[in-house]
PDB file of C-alpha atoms in Angstrom:
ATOM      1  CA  UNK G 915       0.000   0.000   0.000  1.00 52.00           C
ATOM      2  CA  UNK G 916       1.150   3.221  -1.007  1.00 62.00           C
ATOM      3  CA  UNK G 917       1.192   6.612   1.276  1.00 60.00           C
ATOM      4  CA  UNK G 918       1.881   9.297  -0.755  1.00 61.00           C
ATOM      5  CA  UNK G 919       0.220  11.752   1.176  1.00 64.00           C
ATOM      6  CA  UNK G 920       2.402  14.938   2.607  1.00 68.00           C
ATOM      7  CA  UNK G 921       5.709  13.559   0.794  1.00 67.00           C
ATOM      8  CA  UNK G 922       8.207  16.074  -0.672  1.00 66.00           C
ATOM      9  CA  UNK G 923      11.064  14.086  -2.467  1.00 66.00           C
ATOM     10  CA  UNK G 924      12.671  17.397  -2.330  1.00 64.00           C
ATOM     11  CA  UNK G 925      13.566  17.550   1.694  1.00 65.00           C
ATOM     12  CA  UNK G 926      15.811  14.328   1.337  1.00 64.00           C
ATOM     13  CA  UNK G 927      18.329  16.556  -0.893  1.00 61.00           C
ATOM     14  CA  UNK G 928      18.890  19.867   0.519  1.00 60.00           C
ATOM     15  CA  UNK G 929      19.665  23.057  -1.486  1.00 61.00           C
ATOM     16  CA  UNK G 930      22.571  25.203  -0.862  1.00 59.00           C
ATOM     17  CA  UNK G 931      22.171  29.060  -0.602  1.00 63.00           C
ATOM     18  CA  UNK G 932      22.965  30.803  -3.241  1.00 67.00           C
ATOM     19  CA  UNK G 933      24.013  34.731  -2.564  1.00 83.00           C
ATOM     20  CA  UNK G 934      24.648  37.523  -4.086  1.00 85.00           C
ATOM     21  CA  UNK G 935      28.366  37.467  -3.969  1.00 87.00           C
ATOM     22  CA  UNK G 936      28.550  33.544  -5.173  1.00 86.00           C
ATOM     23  CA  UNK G 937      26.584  34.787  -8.643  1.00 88.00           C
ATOM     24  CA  UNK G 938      28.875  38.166  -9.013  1.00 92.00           C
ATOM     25  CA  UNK G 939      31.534  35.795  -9.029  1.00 91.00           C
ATOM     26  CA  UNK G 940      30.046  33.647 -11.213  1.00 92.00           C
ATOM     27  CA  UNK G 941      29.314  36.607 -13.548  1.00 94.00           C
ATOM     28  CA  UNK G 942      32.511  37.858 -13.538  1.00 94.00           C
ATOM     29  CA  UNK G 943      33.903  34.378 -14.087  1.00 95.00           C
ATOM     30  CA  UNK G 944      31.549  34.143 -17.303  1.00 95.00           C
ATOM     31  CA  UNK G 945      33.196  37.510 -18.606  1.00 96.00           C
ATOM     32  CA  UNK G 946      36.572  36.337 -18.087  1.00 95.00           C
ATOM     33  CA  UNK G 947      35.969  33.653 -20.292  1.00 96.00           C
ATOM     34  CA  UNK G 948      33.910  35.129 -22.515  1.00 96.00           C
ATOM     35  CA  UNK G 949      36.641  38.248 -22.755  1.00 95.00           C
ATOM     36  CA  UNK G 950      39.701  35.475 -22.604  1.00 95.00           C
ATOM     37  CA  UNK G 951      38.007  33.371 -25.563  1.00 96.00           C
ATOM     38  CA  UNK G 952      37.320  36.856 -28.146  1.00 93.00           C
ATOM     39  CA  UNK G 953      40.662  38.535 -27.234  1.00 91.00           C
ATOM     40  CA  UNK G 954      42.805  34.731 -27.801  1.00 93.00           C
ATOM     41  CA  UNK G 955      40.475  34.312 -31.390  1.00 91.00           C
ATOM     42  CA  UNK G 956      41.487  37.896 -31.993  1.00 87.00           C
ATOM     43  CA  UNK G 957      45.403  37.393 -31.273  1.00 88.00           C
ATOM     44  CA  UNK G 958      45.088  34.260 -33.425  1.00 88.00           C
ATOM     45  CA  UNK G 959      42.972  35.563 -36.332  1.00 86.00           C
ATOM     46  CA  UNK G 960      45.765  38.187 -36.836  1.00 85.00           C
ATOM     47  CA  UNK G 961      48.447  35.961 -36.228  1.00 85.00           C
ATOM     48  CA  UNK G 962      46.614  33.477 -39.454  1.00 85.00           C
ATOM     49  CA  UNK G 963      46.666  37.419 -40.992  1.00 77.00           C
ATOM     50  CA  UNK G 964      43.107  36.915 -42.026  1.00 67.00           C
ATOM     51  CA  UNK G 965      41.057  39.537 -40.708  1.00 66.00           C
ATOM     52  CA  UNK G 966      42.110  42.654 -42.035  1.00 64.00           C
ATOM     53  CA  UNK G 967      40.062  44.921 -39.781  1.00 63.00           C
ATOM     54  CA  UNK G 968      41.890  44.010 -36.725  1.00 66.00           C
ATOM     55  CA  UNK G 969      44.316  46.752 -37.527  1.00 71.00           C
ATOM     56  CA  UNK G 970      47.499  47.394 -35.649  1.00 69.00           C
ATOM     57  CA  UNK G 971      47.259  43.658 -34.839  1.00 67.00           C
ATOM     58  CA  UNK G 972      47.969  42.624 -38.186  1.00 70.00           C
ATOM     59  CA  UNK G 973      51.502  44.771 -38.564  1.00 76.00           C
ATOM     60  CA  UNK G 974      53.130  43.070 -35.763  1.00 80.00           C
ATOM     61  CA  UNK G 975      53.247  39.473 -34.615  1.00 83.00           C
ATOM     62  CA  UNK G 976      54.742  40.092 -31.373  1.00 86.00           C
ATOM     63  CA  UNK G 977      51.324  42.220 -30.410  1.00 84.00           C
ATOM     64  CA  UNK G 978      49.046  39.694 -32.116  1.00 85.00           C
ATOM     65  CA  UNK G 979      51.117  36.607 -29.801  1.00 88.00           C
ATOM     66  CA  UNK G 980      50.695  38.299 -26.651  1.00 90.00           C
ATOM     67  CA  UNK G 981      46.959  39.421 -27.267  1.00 88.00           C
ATOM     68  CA  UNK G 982      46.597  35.344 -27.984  1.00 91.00           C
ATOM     69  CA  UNK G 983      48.157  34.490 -24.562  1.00 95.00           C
ATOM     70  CA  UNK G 984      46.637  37.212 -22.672  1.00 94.00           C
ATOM     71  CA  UNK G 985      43.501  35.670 -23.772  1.00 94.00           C
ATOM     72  CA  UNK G 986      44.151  32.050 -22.959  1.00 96.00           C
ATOM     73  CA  UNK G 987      45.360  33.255 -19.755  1.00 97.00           C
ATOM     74  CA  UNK G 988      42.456  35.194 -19.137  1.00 96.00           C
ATOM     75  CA  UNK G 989      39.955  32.063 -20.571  1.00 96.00           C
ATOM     76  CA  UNK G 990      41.857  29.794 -17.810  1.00 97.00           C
ATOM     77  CA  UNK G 991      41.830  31.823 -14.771  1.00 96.00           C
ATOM     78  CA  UNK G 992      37.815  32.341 -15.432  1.00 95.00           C
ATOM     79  CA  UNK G 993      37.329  28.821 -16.384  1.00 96.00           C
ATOM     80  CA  UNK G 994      39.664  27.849 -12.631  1.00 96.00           C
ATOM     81  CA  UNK G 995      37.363  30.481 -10.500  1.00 94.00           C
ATOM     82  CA  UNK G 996      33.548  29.310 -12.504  1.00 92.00           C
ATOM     83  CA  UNK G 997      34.575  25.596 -11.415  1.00 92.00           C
ATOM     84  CA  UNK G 998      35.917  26.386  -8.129  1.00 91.00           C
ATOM     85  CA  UNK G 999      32.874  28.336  -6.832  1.00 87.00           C
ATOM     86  CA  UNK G1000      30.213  25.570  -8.396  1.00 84.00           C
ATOM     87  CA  UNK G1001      32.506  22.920  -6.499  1.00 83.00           C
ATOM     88  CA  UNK G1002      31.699  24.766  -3.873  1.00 80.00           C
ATOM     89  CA  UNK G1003      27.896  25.865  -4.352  1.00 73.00           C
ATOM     90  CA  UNK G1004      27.243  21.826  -4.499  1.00 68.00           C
ATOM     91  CA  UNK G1005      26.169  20.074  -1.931  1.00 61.00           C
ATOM     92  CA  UNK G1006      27.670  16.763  -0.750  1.00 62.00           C
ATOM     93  CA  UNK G1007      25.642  14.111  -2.588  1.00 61.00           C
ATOM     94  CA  UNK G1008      24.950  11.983   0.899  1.00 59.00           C
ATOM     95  CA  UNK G1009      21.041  12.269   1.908  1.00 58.00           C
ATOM     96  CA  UNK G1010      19.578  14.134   4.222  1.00 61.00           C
ATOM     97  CA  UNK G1011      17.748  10.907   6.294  1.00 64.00           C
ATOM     98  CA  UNK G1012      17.488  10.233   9.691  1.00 67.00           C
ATOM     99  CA  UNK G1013      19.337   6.697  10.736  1.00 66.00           C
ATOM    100  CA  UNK G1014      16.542   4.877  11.207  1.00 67.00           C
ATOM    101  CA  UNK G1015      15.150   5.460   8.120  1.00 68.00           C
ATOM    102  CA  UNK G1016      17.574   3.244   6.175  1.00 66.00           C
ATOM    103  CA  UNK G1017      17.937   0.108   4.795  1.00 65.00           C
ATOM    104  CA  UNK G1018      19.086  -2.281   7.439  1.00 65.00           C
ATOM    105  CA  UNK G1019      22.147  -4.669   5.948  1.00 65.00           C
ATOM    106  CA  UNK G1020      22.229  -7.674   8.153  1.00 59.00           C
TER     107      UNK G1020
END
């Protein structure tokens, strides 16, 4: 027989809190990679010397290099700091019963 009345699958996981500062760092994560991934296309894309409208870029390799490892620097670090703070934004995946609610193993 079934008893499905007043259960909430929900309370056996709980939810960790999510503030303010946890998603302004997850924003500014986001832009880091999102800034890291156009400036290291941009380095690259004048290093290829394809896009001609990158300007200065395209005279000198040495400026086009460093704007392509700026950029996978910049892509890393965001991509280190997004993981780190969703490591730690997740809860343990252990539920949240009481002891004498489990399974007895004799």
């Amino acid at each position: 027989m079934k008893r499905s009345d007043g259960f909430d699958a929900r309370r056996l996981r709980s939810r960790g809190v999510c503030s303010w500062s946890t998603r302004m760092a997850l924003t500014c994560a986001a832009l880091l990679v999102l800034c890291g991934a156009a400036l290291s296309a941009a380095g690259v894309a004048a290093l290829l010397g394809t896009h001609a409208m990158l300007g200065p870029l395209n005279d000198s390799p040495v400026a086009a290099g460093l704007f392509a490892i700026i950029g996978l620097a910049l892509l890393s670090v965001g991509v280190m700091v997004w993981r780190s703070y969703r490591r730690r934004s997740r809860p343990g995946n252990d539920l949240n019963l009481a002891p004498h609610l489990l399974k007895k193993r004799h």
